[in-house]
Amino acid sequence: MNSESYRVQAGKKISLADWSTKGHAGLTKEEGQVLLAPLLEELAEWQERLYAENQQALLIVLQARDAGGKDGVVKKVIGAFNPNGVHISNFKVPSEEERAHDFLWRVHAQAPRKGMIGVFNRSHYEDALVTRVYKLIDVVTAEQRLMHIRHFEDMLSSNGTRILKFYLHISQEEQKRRLQARLDEPGKNWKFNPGDLKDREHWDQFTEAYEAALSTTSDDAPWFVIPADQKWFRDLLISKIVLETLKAMNPQYPAITYDLKTIEIK
Amino acid sequence: MNSESYRVQAGKKISLADWSTKGHAGLTKEEGQVLLAPLLEELAEWQERLYAENQQALLIVLQARDAGGKDGVVKKVIGAFNPNGVHISNFKVPSEEERAHDFLWRVHAQAPRKGMIGVFNRSHYEDALVTRVYKLIDVVTAEQRLMHIRHFEDMLSSNGTRILKFYLHISQEEQKRRLQARLDEPGKNWKFNPGDLKDREHWDQFTEAYEAALSTTSDDAPWFVIPADQKWFRDLLISKIVLETLKAMNPQYPAITYDLKTIEIK
């Protein structure tokens, strides 16, 4: 399971049809679950170092179609962290106040502070995706927004925030199965949103919009296309990539600037 | 283990010396751990209902002396929830901007939205505790702030936010043990803050300040004094109280206003 093979190469035009939704790197579900448990423990350990060091931040962006599994990733992978060091932002349809500002205004306010792991459950990318599909903005404006996003993420990176972006890639059939489950299983009814069906009718336009976004914004803040039809593999691969990134950031416990031995607690 | 017996009665002047730091309700550590696991699962289930209902919020306020276990509660109890439905706020020394406003300004901004569980790791109470002990404000101002806090919490309650406040009650000896461990164990060194020793020297003044706060602000937003010398009991008791509260709030999955059977996913 080589993380790099799921990474979108900077500036290379991609076609999502070339990317598997069902990939499992030759693992069975049972093997994957055995591998996941120690990864989650290691994630928590490296998070403590990040928090203690208090010099760098990690921002994880989750994008997917409806029922793509964003909430599942938050529950399973992000749930492994100490909640004290995690800040999750859910970006919904912008409010009137938010719409009165530039599209990055509300996003910037949610950027993680040093020592923290920030999670964007949906993100600024929606402003170049859903708006593009429904022609609220034209293609030129959408492309311009992607440029502004690149510049914004570049600025965050320069200031100590590492960024990882995951597109949870599900097939049209798998989405159908999951939406149908929300209709069929009473415990899941509340998750069903008729609006999701409208997005589903625009499947191909969303594909195009995602391809444009992924192809042009995968530099220092890389995109990974995660095969997400199988939840266990999705969680495993994301955990692995986040862990590798935390290790590469290599946060250190802060140096103690005084002699601990001279301190007496009365 | 009757939760009510740990609750501060409204308007009754309390003396913390009367409250145990070591209580364990007759349970052994092993028994407590057996009881905790299913409680944490139930907590997650009730949180999903709260989130799905999207009509009420729960605010959990954690206050304690240094090393009292606030971070431990966040990790263990709050960590049981789906992170997507939790918003944790850490209130540190106010910034210049924050100090330029009234003391509730930054706090109000962090109030949980409907469907969410908000956690204040330290809170607006610091502004009537630490400021009082170090005479940054006089006693009259401190009492006035407690009144404003009561009114503020009353307003939140009227608008659908249930509030639970936990004072993690540790003994002076237990604090010494925990601070000493931060000096002695390299992996814990980063948690040591020399400023904690200064607060420790003011132990009795903090006790007085806490007694004043707990005695006068335990109406609809009750305080619980949690015996916290033993971490396992602290976590168990808080889990139990939070679960009882969630059940009493009785959140319901939203009613579906259309006929699910007529929907066909193409």
Short mmCIF file of C-alpha atoms in Angstrom, two decimals:
data_model
loop_
_atom_site.label_atom_id
_atom_site.label_comp_id
_atom_site.label_asym_id
_atom_site.label_seq_id
_atom_site.Cartn_x
_atom_site.Cartn_y
_atom_site.Cartn_z
CA MET A 1 0.00 0.00 0.00
CA ASN A 2 2.06 2.90 -1.31
CA SER A 3 0.52 6.24 -0.33
CA GLU A 4 2.19 8.05 -3.19
CA SER A 5 0.18 6.12 -5.76
CA TYR A 6 -3.00 7.74 -4.45
CA ARG A 7 -1.58 11.23 -4.64
CA VAL A 8 -2.59 13.61 -7.42
CA GLN A 9 0.50 14.90 -9.23
CA ALA A 10 0.75 18.67 -9.33
CA GLY A 11 -0.37 20.21 -12.59
CA LYS A 12 -1.31 16.91 -14.20
CA LYS A 13 -4.82 16.82 -15.62
CA ILE A 14 -6.61 13.86 -14.09
CA SER A 15 -9.63 11.85 -15.09
CA LEU A 16 -11.46 10.31 -12.13
CA ALA A 17 -12.48 7.38 -14.33
CA ASP A 18 -8.84 6.26 -14.14
CA TRP A 19 -8.98 6.06 -10.34
CA SER A 20 -10.43 3.03 -8.62
CA THR A 21 -13.28 3.37 -6.13
CA LYS A 22 -12.88 -0.25 -5.06
CA GLY A 23 -9.11 -0.55 -4.55
CA HIS A 24 -7.92 -2.44 -1.49
CA ALA A 25 -4.18 -2.87 -2.14
CA GLY A 26 -4.53 -6.64 -2.15
CA LEU A 27 -5.76 -6.70 1.45
CA THR A 28 -8.82 -8.43 2.83
CA LYS A 29 -11.11 -6.60 5.20
CA GLU A 30 -9.85 -8.73 8.09
CA GLU A 31 -6.23 -7.95 7.29
CA GLY A 32 -7.07 -4.26 7.02
CA GLN A 33 -8.71 -4.19 10.41
CA VAL A 34 -5.70 -5.84 12.00
CA LEU A 35 -3.48 -3.19 10.46
CA LEU A 36 -5.72 -0.28 11.47
CA ALA A 37 -5.68 -0.69 15.27
CA PRO A 38 -1.94 -0.01 15.81
CA LEU A 39 -2.04 2.83 13.27
CA LEU A 40 -4.72 4.60 15.29
CA GLU A 41 -2.64 4.24 18.44
CA GLU A 42 0.41 5.67 16.70
CA LEU A 43 -1.68 8.56 15.41
CA ALA A 44 -2.62 9.50 18.98
CA GLU A 45 1.03 9.37 20.07
CA TRP A 46 2.22 11.63 17.27
CA GLN A 47 -0.63 14.00 17.89
CA GLU A 48 0.55 14.45 21.47
CA ARG A 49 3.96 15.46 20.18
CA LEU A 50 2.40 17.94 17.77
CA TYR A 51 0.32 19.40 20.60
CA ALA A 52 3.24 19.55 23.02
CA GLU A 53 5.57 21.14 20.47
CA ASN A 54 2.99 23.84 19.73
CA GLN A 55 4.82 25.07 16.60
CA GLN A 56 3.10 23.43 13.63
CA ALA A 57 -0.48 22.66 12.65
CA LEU A 58 -2.04 20.00 10.43
CA LEU A 59 -5.10 20.73 8.32
CA ILE A 60 -7.09 17.82 6.92
CA VAL A 61 -9.61 18.65 4.20
CA LEU A 62 -12.37 16.12 3.49
CA GLN A 63 -14.34 16.34 0.27
CA ALA A 64 -16.73 13.81 -1.18
CA ARG A 65 -20.06 13.40 -2.84
CA ASP A 66 -23.06 12.80 -0.62
CA ALA A 67 -22.73 9.57 1.37
CA GLY A 68 -19.07 9.47 0.37
CA GLY A 69 -17.98 8.80 3.94
CA LYS A 70 -16.72 12.11 5.35
CA ASP A 71 -18.56 11.64 8.63
CA GLY A 72 -17.30 8.06 8.82
CA VAL A 73 -13.71 9.23 8.52
CA VAL A 74 -14.26 11.83 11.23
CA LYS A 75 -15.75 9.22 13.56
CA LYS A 76 -13.20 6.48 12.93
CA VAL A 77 -9.90 8.18 12.12
CA ILE A 78 -10.25 11.61 13.73
CA GLY A 79 -11.94 9.92 16.67
CA ALA A 80 -8.60 8.29 17.48
CA PHE A 81 -7.09 11.64 18.42
CA ASN A 82 -7.30 13.39 21.77
CA PRO A 83 -10.29 15.69 21.17
CA ASN A 84 -8.54 18.51 23.00
CA GLY A 85 -6.13 18.89 20.08
CA VAL A 86 -8.68 18.68 17.27
CA HIS A 87 -10.78 21.44 15.76
CA ILE A 88 -13.50 20.31 13.34
CA SER A 89 -15.26 22.74 11.04
CA ASN A 90 -18.41 21.82 9.15
CA PHE A 91 -19.01 24.20 6.30
CA LYS A 92 -22.65 24.36 5.34
CA VAL A 93 -24.49 26.61 2.91
CA PRO A 94 -23.06 30.07 3.66
CA SER A 95 -25.16 32.44 5.77
CA GLU A 96 -26.10 35.92 4.60
CA GLU A 97 -23.26 37.38 6.68
CA GLU A 98 -20.79 34.92 5.19
CA ARG A 99 -21.97 35.59 1.67
CA ALA A 100 -21.40 39.30 2.27
CA HIS A 101 -17.67 38.52 2.49
CA ASP A 102 -15.20 36.91 0.12
CA PHE A 103 -15.52 33.11 -0.02
CA LEU A 104 -12.35 32.47 2.03
CA TRP A 105 -13.36 34.72 4.93
CA ARG A 106 -15.24 32.15 6.98
CA VAL A 107 -12.69 29.48 6.09
CA HIS A 108 -9.67 31.46 7.24
CA ALA A 109 -11.30 32.04 10.62
CA GLN A 110 -11.34 28.25 11.12
CA ALA A 111 -7.68 27.62 10.27
CA PRO A 112 -6.08 25.51 13.02
CA ARG A 113 -3.79 27.21 15.52
CA LYS A 114 -0.32 25.83 16.21
CA GLY A 115 -0.29 22.45 17.90
CA MET A 116 -3.73 21.59 16.57
CA ILE A 117 -5.18 19.28 13.96
CA GLY A 118 -7.89 21.08 12.00
CA VAL A 119 -10.47 19.13 10.04
CA PHE A 120 -12.58 20.69 7.33
CA ASN A 121 -15.67 18.54 6.76
CA ARG A 122 -16.45 20.09 3.39
CA SER A 123 -14.39 23.17 2.71
CA HIS A 124 -13.61 26.20 0.56
CA TYR A 125 -13.59 23.79 -2.39
CA GLU A 126 -17.38 23.74 -2.35
CA ASP A 127 -17.20 27.34 -3.58
CA ALA A 128 -15.55 26.11 -6.77
CA LEU A 129 -17.58 22.91 -7.08
CA VAL A 130 -21.25 23.20 -6.26
CA THR A 131 -21.34 26.82 -7.45
CA ARG A 132 -19.76 25.75 -10.74
CA VAL A 133 -22.11 22.85 -11.32
CA TYR A 134 -25.22 24.93 -10.67
CA LYS A 135 -23.81 27.85 -12.65
CA LEU A 136 -23.91 30.28 -9.74
CA ILE A 137 -20.49 31.31 -11.03
CA ASP A 138 -19.04 30.86 -14.51
CA VAL A 139 -16.06 28.65 -15.32
CA VAL A 140 -13.64 31.56 -15.43
CA THR A 141 -14.63 32.60 -11.91
CA ALA A 142 -14.37 29.01 -10.75
CA GLU A 143 -10.84 28.73 -12.14
CA GLN A 144 -9.97 32.04 -10.52
CA ARG A 145 -11.23 30.77 -7.18
CA LEU A 146 -9.02 27.71 -7.49
CA MET A 147 -6.08 30.05 -8.01
CA HIS A 148 -7.02 32.02 -4.89
CA ILE A 149 -7.35 28.76 -2.99
CA ARG A 150 -3.85 27.76 -4.08
CA HIS A 151 -2.46 31.06 -2.89
CA PHE A 152 -4.34 30.83 0.40
CA GLU A 153 -3.12 27.30 1.10
CA ASP A 154 0.39 28.34 0.10
CA MET A 155 0.25 31.11 2.71
CA LEU A 156 -0.94 28.68 5.40
CA SER A 157 1.87 26.27 4.46
CA SER A 158 4.48 29.00 4.72
CA ASN A 159 3.25 29.73 8.21
CA GLY A 160 3.62 26.26 9.63
CA THR A 161 0.39 24.52 8.61
CA ARG A 162 0.73 21.24 6.76
CA ILE A 163 -2.26 20.49 4.54
CA LEU A 164 -3.64 17.12 3.45
CA LYS A 165 -6.67 16.87 1.19
CA PHE A 166 -8.71 13.74 0.70
CA TYR A 167 -11.25 13.16 -2.02
CA LEU A 168 -13.32 10.16 -0.98
CA HIS A 169 -13.97 8.47 -4.28
CA ILE A 170 -17.18 6.39 -4.45
CA SER A 171 -18.93 4.86 -7.42
CA GLN A 172 -22.41 5.81 -8.57
CA GLU A 173 -23.68 2.35 -7.58
CA GLU A 174 -22.21 2.58 -4.10
CA GLN A 175 -23.80 5.98 -3.57
CA LYS A 176 -27.14 4.52 -4.63
CA ARG A 177 -26.74 1.67 -2.13
CA ARG A 178 -25.95 4.07 0.70
CA LEU A 179 -28.75 6.52 -0.07
CA GLN A 180 -31.19 3.61 -0.37
CA ALA A 181 -30.06 2.39 3.06
CA ARG A 182 -31.00 5.78 4.48
CA LEU A 183 -34.49 5.32 3.10
CA ASP A 184 -34.83 1.69 4.18
CA GLU A 185 -33.32 1.70 7.67
CA PRO A 186 -35.37 3.72 10.22
CA GLY A 187 -32.23 4.55 12.26
CA LYS A 188 -30.73 6.20 9.18
CA ASN A 189 -33.80 8.07 7.92
CA TRP A 190 -32.65 11.33 9.51
CA LYS A 191 -29.56 11.34 7.32
CA PHE A 192 -31.57 11.36 4.12
CA ASN A 193 -31.70 14.70 2.37
CA PRO A 194 -33.81 14.94 -0.79
CA GLY A 195 -31.33 17.54 -2.06
CA ASP A 196 -28.75 14.78 -2.42
CA LEU A 197 -30.78 13.35 -5.30
CA LYS A 198 -30.45 16.59 -7.20
CA ASP A 199 -26.66 16.48 -6.87
CA ARG A 200 -26.77 12.86 -7.98
CA GLU A 201 -28.53 13.87 -11.19
CA HIS A 202 -25.55 16.12 -11.88
CA TRP A 203 -23.05 13.31 -11.36
CA ASP A 204 -20.98 13.99 -14.48
CA GLN A 205 -20.84 17.75 -13.94
CA PHE A 206 -19.57 17.18 -10.39
CA THR A 207 -16.98 14.79 -11.77
CA GLU A 208 -15.75 17.48 -14.15
CA ALA A 209 -15.69 20.11 -11.42
CA TYR A 210 -13.75 17.80 -9.10
CA GLU A 211 -11.28 16.95 -11.85
CA ALA A 212 -10.61 20.64 -12.44
CA ALA A 213 -10.10 21.27 -8.74
CA LEU A 214 -7.91 18.24 -8.02
CA SER A 215 -5.75 18.78 -11.10
CA THR A 216 -4.83 22.36 -10.30
CA THR A 217 -4.51 22.48 -6.51
CA SER A 218 -2.26 19.57 -5.60
CA ASP A 219 1.12 21.18 -4.95
CA ASP A 220 2.40 21.56 -1.39
CA ALA A 221 -1.12 20.86 -0.20
CA PRO A 222 -1.59 17.54 -1.98
CA TRP A 223 -4.83 15.81 -2.89
CA PHE A 224 -5.23 12.09 -2.42
CA VAL A 225 -7.95 10.17 -4.24
CA ILE A 226 -9.11 7.59 -1.73
CA PRO A 227 -10.92 4.47 -2.96
CA ALA A 228 -13.95 4.76 -0.71
CA ASP A 229 -16.47 2.13 -1.74
CA GLN A 230 -15.08 0.02 1.08
CA LYS A 231 -15.12 1.89 4.36
CA TRP A 232 -12.43 -0.19 6.02
CA PHE A 233 -9.93 0.51 3.25
CA ARG A 234 -10.79 4.21 3.17
CA ASP A 235 -10.09 4.52 6.90
CA LEU A 236 -6.92 2.48 6.70
CA LEU A 237 -5.40 4.43 3.82
CA ILE A 238 -6.23 7.83 5.31
CA SER A 239 -4.81 6.78 8.68
CA LYS A 240 -1.60 5.69 6.97
CA ILE A 241 -1.21 8.93 5.04
CA VAL A 242 -1.91 11.10 8.07
CA LEU A 243 0.55 9.10 10.16
CA GLU A 244 3.28 9.36 7.52
CA THR A 245 2.69 13.09 7.35
CA LEU A 246 2.86 13.56 11.12
CA LYS A 247 6.10 11.62 11.19
CA ALA A 248 7.53 13.75 8.38
CA MET A 249 6.55 16.90 10.28
CA ASN A 250 8.55 15.37 13.11
CA PRO A 251 7.23 17.46 16.01
CA GLN A 252 9.45 17.50 19.09
CA TYR A 253 8.63 17.80 22.76
CA PRO A 254 9.74 21.31 23.71
CA ALA A 255 13.15 21.74 25.30
CA ILE A 256 12.97 22.51 29.02
CA THR A 257 14.78 25.80 29.60
CA TYR A 258 15.23 25.43 33.35
CA ASP A 259 16.66 22.77 35.61
CA LEU A 260 13.82 20.50 36.65
CA LYS A 261 15.88 19.06 39.50
CA THR A 262 16.07 22.36 41.32
CA ILE A 263 12.30 22.59 41.57
CA GLU A 264 10.71 21.58 44.83
CA ILE A 265 6.96 21.26 45.18
CA LYS A 266 5.89 22.37 48.62
CA MET B 1 -23.65 5.91 43.08
CA ASN B 2 -26.33 8.58 43.30
CA SER B 3 -25.48 11.55 41.07
CA GLU B 4 -27.61 13.90 43.13
CA SER B 5 -25.34 13.54 46.13
CA TYR B 6 -22.50 15.17 44.18
CA ARG B 7 -24.65 18.11 43.13
CA VAL B 8 -24.27 21.52 44.76
CA GLN B 9 -27.64 22.73 46.06
CA ALA B 10 -28.68 26.14 44.77
CA GLY B 11 -28.00 28.98 47.16
CA LYS B 12 -26.48 26.79 49.86
CA LYS B 13 -23.07 27.98 51.02
CA ILE B 14 -20.66 25.10 50.67
CA SER B 15 -17.31 24.29 52.22
CA LEU B 16 -15.10 22.16 49.98
CA ALA B 17 -13.57 20.54 53.04
CA ASP B 18 -16.89 18.71 53.45
CA TRP B 19 -16.57 17.13 50.02
CA SER B 20 -14.45 14.05 49.48
CA THR B 21 -11.63 14.02 46.94
CA LYS B 22 -11.22 10.27 47.30
CA GLY B 23 -14.80 9.01 47.12
CA HIS B 24 -15.46 5.93 45.04
CA ALA B 25 -19.05 5.01 45.98
CA GLY B 26 -17.89 1.67 47.36
CA LEU B 27 -16.58 0.51 44.00
CA THR B 28 -13.17 -0.94 43.22
CA LYS B 29 -11.19 0.31 40.25
CA GLU B 30 -11.85 -2.95 38.42
CA GLU B 31 -15.59 -2.70 39.01
CA GLY B 32 -15.55 0.90 37.86
CA GLN B 33 -13.83 0.03 34.62
CA VAL B 34 -16.35 -2.69 33.89
CA LEU B 35 -19.16 -0.17 34.43
CA LEU B 36 -17.55 2.55 32.31
CA ALA B 37 -17.33 0.75 28.95
CA PRO B 38 -21.11 0.37 28.35
CA LEU B 39 -21.72 3.92 29.65
CA LEU B 40 -19.37 5.32 27.00
CA GLU B 41 -21.21 3.36 24.30
CA GLU B 42 -24.56 4.67 25.49
CA LEU B 43 -23.17 8.20 25.54
CA ALA B 44 -22.30 7.90 21.85
CA GLU B 45 -25.79 6.61 21.03
CA TRP B 46 -27.55 9.46 22.82
CA GLN B 47 -25.22 11.98 21.25
CA GLU B 48 -26.31 10.78 17.81
CA ARG B 49 -29.93 11.47 18.76
CA LEU B 50 -29.03 14.94 20.00
CA TYR B 51 -27.17 15.63 16.76
CA ALA B 52 -29.96 14.23 14.58
CA GLU B 53 -32.66 16.14 16.44
CA ASN B 54 -30.74 19.39 16.01
CA GLN B 55 -32.91 21.30 18.52
CA GLN B 56 -31.01 21.30 21.80
CA ALA B 57 -27.40 21.71 22.86
CA LEU B 58 -25.42 20.46 25.84
CA LEU B 59 -22.66 22.56 27.39
CA ILE B 60 -20.16 20.87 29.70
CA VAL B 61 -17.99 23.17 31.81
CA LEU B 62 -14.79 21.73 33.30
CA GLN B 63 -13.05 23.55 36.10
CA ALA B 64 -10.22 22.30 38.30
CA ARG B 65 -6.96 23.25 39.86
CA ASP B 66 -3.81 22.48 37.89
CA ALA B 67 -3.38 18.75 37.26
CA GLY B 68 -6.96 18.28 38.40
CA GLY B 69 -7.75 16.12 35.37
CA LYS B 70 -9.62 18.32 32.88
CA ASP B 71 -7.58 17.03 29.95
CA GLY B 72 -8.06 13.48 31.17
CA VAL B 73 -11.85 13.90 31.15
CA VAL B 74 -11.74 15.35 27.66
CA LYS B 75 -9.64 12.44 26.41
CA LYS B 76 -11.58 9.67 28.12
CA VAL B 77 -15.20 10.82 28.37
CA ILE B 78 -15.52 13.39 25.59
CA GLY B 79 -13.38 11.11 23.43
CA ALA B 80 -16.26 8.64 23.43
CA PHE B 81 -18.41 10.99 21.36
CA ASN B 82 -18.43 11.35 17.60
CA PRO B 83 -16.00 14.27 17.18
CA ASN B 84 -18.23 15.76 14.50
CA GLY B 85 -20.77 16.70 17.15
CA VAL B 86 -18.35 18.11 19.72
CA HIS B 87 -16.94 21.60 19.99
CA ILE B 88 -14.16 22.06 22.56
CA SER B 89 -13.04 25.48 23.69
CA ASN B 90 -9.84 26.01 25.66
CA PHE B 91 -9.88 29.36 27.39
CA LYS B 92 -6.39 30.62 28.07
CA VAL B 93 -5.15 33.96 29.39
CA PRO B 94 -7.25 36.51 27.44
CA SER B 95 -5.62 38.27 24.52
CA GLU B 96 -5.45 42.05 24.26
CA GLU B 97 -8.45 41.99 21.90
CA GLU B 98 -10.40 39.82 24.32
CA ARG B 99 -9.55 42.00 27.28
CA ALA B 100 -10.86 44.99 25.33
CA HIS B 101 -14.33 43.43 25.60
CA ASP B 102 -16.50 42.34 28.51
CA PHE B 103 -15.41 39.03 30.04
CA LEU B 104 -18.30 37.04 28.51
CA TRP B 105 -17.66 38.19 24.94
CA ARG B 106 -15.20 35.48 23.94
CA VAL B 107 -17.17 32.88 25.86
CA HIS B 108 -20.50 33.61 24.19
CA ALA B 109 -18.87 33.19 20.78
CA GLN B 110 -18.02 29.60 21.73
CA ALA B 111 -21.49 28.58 22.89
CA PRO B 112 -22.49 25.31 21.21
CA ARG B 113 -24.98 25.43 18.37
CA LYS B 114 -28.06 23.21 18.37
CA GLY B 115 -27.32 19.52 18.06
CA MET B 116 -23.83 19.95 19.48
CA ILE B 117 -22.04 19.15 22.70
CA GLY B 118 -19.85 22.07 23.72
CA VAL B 119 -17.00 21.59 26.18
CA PHE B 120 -15.38 24.46 28.02
CA ASN B 121 -11.94 23.37 29.21
CA ARG B 122 -11.65 26.18 31.74
CA SER B 123 -14.31 28.80 31.28
CA HIS B 124 -15.81 32.17 32.16
CA TYR B 125 -15.46 31.12 35.81
CA GLU B 126 -11.73 31.84 35.64
CA ASP B 127 -12.70 35.49 35.43
CA ALA B 128 -14.19 35.27 38.90
CA LEU B 129 -11.55 32.91 40.32
CA VAL B 130 -7.98 33.63 39.30
CA THR B 131 -8.70 37.36 39.03
CA ARG B 132 -10.15 37.31 42.54
CA VAL B 133 -7.27 35.38 44.08
CA TYR B 134 -4.65 37.67 42.56
CA LYS B 135 -6.72 40.77 43.35
CA LEU B 136 -7.00 41.90 39.75
CA ILE B 137 -10.60 42.59 40.70
CA ASP B 138 -12.07 43.17 44.16
CA VAL B 139 -14.56 40.88 45.85
CA VAL B 140 -17.54 43.04 44.94
CA THR B 141 -16.64 42.86 41.27
CA ALA B 142 -16.09 39.12 41.55
CA GLU B 143 -19.56 38.67 43.09
CA GLN B 144 -21.03 40.86 40.39
CA ARG B 145 -19.39 38.72 37.73
CA LEU B 146 -20.93 35.62 39.26
CA MET B 147 -24.31 37.30 38.98
CA HIS B 148 -23.67 38.12 35.33
CA ILE B 149 -22.58 34.52 34.75
CA ARG B 150 -25.85 33.30 36.29
CA HIS B 151 -27.84 35.55 34.01
CA PHE B 152 -25.82 34.50 30.99
CA GLU B 153 -26.26 30.80 31.72
CA ASP B 154 -29.94 31.36 32.39
CA MET B 155 -30.28 32.92 28.94
CA LEU B 156 -28.50 29.97 27.31
CA SER B 157 -30.77 27.55 29.19
CA SER B 158 -33.89 29.40 28.04
CA ASN B 159 -32.69 29.00 24.50
CA GLY B 160 -32.28 25.25 24.48
CA THR B 161 -28.80 24.72 25.93
CA ARG B 162 -28.53 22.40 28.89
CA ILE B 163 -25.52 23.18 31.10
CA LEU B 164 -23.52 20.82 33.33
CA LYS B 165 -20.59 22.09 35.37
CA PHE B 166 -17.98 19.85 36.93
CA TYR B 167 -15.50 20.89 39.56
CA LEU B 168 -12.80 18.22 39.63
CA HIS B 169 -11.94 18.06 43.29
CA ILE B 170 -8.40 16.92 44.10
CA SER B 171 -6.48 17.03 47.35
CA GLN B 172 -3.33 19.03 47.92
CA GLU B 173 -1.32 15.79 48.23
CA GLU B 174 -2.67 14.39 44.98
CA GLN B 175 -1.80 17.59 43.15
CA LYS B 176 1.72 17.36 44.53
CA ARG B 177 2.03 13.78 43.30
CA ARG B 178 0.86 14.73 39.81
CA LEU B 179 3.06 17.81 39.49
CA GLN B 180 6.04 15.79 40.77
CA ALA B 181 5.34 13.16 38.09
CA ARG B 182 5.60 15.89 35.47
CA LEU B 183 9.05 16.72 36.77
CA ASP B 184 10.19 13.12 37.12
CA GLU B 185 8.86 11.51 33.93
CA PRO B 186 10.55 12.83 30.75
CA GLY B 187 7.42 12.16 28.67
CA LYS B 188 5.46 14.47 30.97
CA ASN B 189 8.02 17.28 31.32
CA TRP B 190 6.28 19.37 28.67
CA LYS B 191 3.16 19.54 30.82
CA PHE B 192 4.99 21.18 33.67
CA ASN B 193 4.35 24.88 34.06
CA PRO B 194 6.23 26.73 36.80
CA GLY B 195 3.22 29.04 37.10
CA ASP B 196 1.26 26.13 38.56
CA LEU B 197 3.41 26.35 41.69
CA LYS B 198 2.34 29.93 42.23
CA ASP B 199 -1.32 28.91 42.14
CA ARG B 200 -0.50 26.09 44.54
CA GLU B 201 0.88 28.58 47.05
CA HIS B 202 -2.54 30.25 46.95
CA TRP B 203 -4.37 26.98 47.63
CA ASP B 204 -6.66 28.35 50.35
CA GLN B 205 -7.56 31.51 48.45
CA PHE B 206 -8.53 29.40 45.43
CA THR B 207 -10.63 27.21 47.73
CA GLU B 208 -12.48 30.29 48.97
CA ALA B 209 -12.98 31.61 45.46
CA TYR B 210 -14.31 28.25 44.26
CA GLU B 211 -16.65 28.02 47.24
CA ALA B 212 -18.09 31.43 46.43
CA ALA B 213 -18.57 30.49 42.78
CA LEU B 214 -20.05 27.03 43.37
CA SER B 215 -22.41 28.22 46.09
CA THR B 216 -24.01 30.96 44.05
CA THR B 217 -24.21 29.58 40.50
CA SER B 218 -25.75 26.14 40.84
CA ASP B 219 -29.37 26.66 39.81
CA ASP B 220 -30.56 25.41 36.42
CA ALA B 221 -26.94 25.04 35.41
CA PRO B 222 -25.84 22.81 38.29
CA TRP B 223 -22.34 22.27 39.64
CA PHE B 224 -21.17 18.80 40.58
CA VAL B 225 -18.18 18.34 42.86
CA ILE B 226 -16.41 15.30 41.47
CA PRO B 227 -14.03 13.32 43.72
CA ALA B 228 -11.04 13.38 41.39
CA ASP B 229 -8.07 11.93 43.20
CA GLN B 230 -8.86 8.68 41.44
CA LYS B 231 -9.09 9.13 37.71
CA TRP B 232 -11.22 6.06 37.07
CA PHE B 233 -13.93 7.24 39.47
CA ARG B 234 -13.86 10.77 38.12
CA ASP B 235 -14.45 9.49 34.58
CA LEU B 236 -17.14 7.06 35.67
CA LEU B 237 -19.14 9.60 37.66
CA ILE B 238 -18.99 12.27 34.97
CA SER B 239 -20.02 9.76 32.31
CA LYS B 240 -22.98 8.75 34.43
CA ILE B 241 -24.13 12.33 35.02
CA VAL B 242 -23.76 13.29 31.37
CA LEU B 243 -25.67 10.18 30.29
CA GLU B 244 -28.50 10.84 32.75
CA THR B 245 -28.71 14.40 31.48
CA LEU B 246 -28.81 13.37 27.83
CA LYS B 247 -31.58 10.90 28.62
CA ALA B 248 -33.53 13.59 30.48
CA MET B 249 -33.15 15.93 27.50
CA ASN B 250 -34.67 13.06 25.53
CA PRO B 251 -33.69 14.13 22.01
CA GLN B 252 -35.77 12.56 19.23
CA TYR B 253 -34.87 11.62 15.69
CA PRO B 254 -36.64 14.20 13.54
CA ALA B 255 -39.98 13.30 12.04
CA ILE B 256 -39.80 12.62 8.32
CA THR B 257 -42.22 15.00 6.60
CA TYR B 258 -42.47 13.17 3.30
CA ASP B 259 -43.21 9.62 2.25
CA LEU B 260 -39.90 7.79 2.00
CA LYS B 261 -41.53 4.99 0.00
CA THR B 262 -42.32 7.26 -2.92
CA ILE B 263 -38.66 8.16 -3.40
CA GLU B 264 -36.77 6.37 -6.10
CA ILE B 265 -33.04 6.72 -6.43
CA LYS B 266 -32.08 6.64 -10.10
#
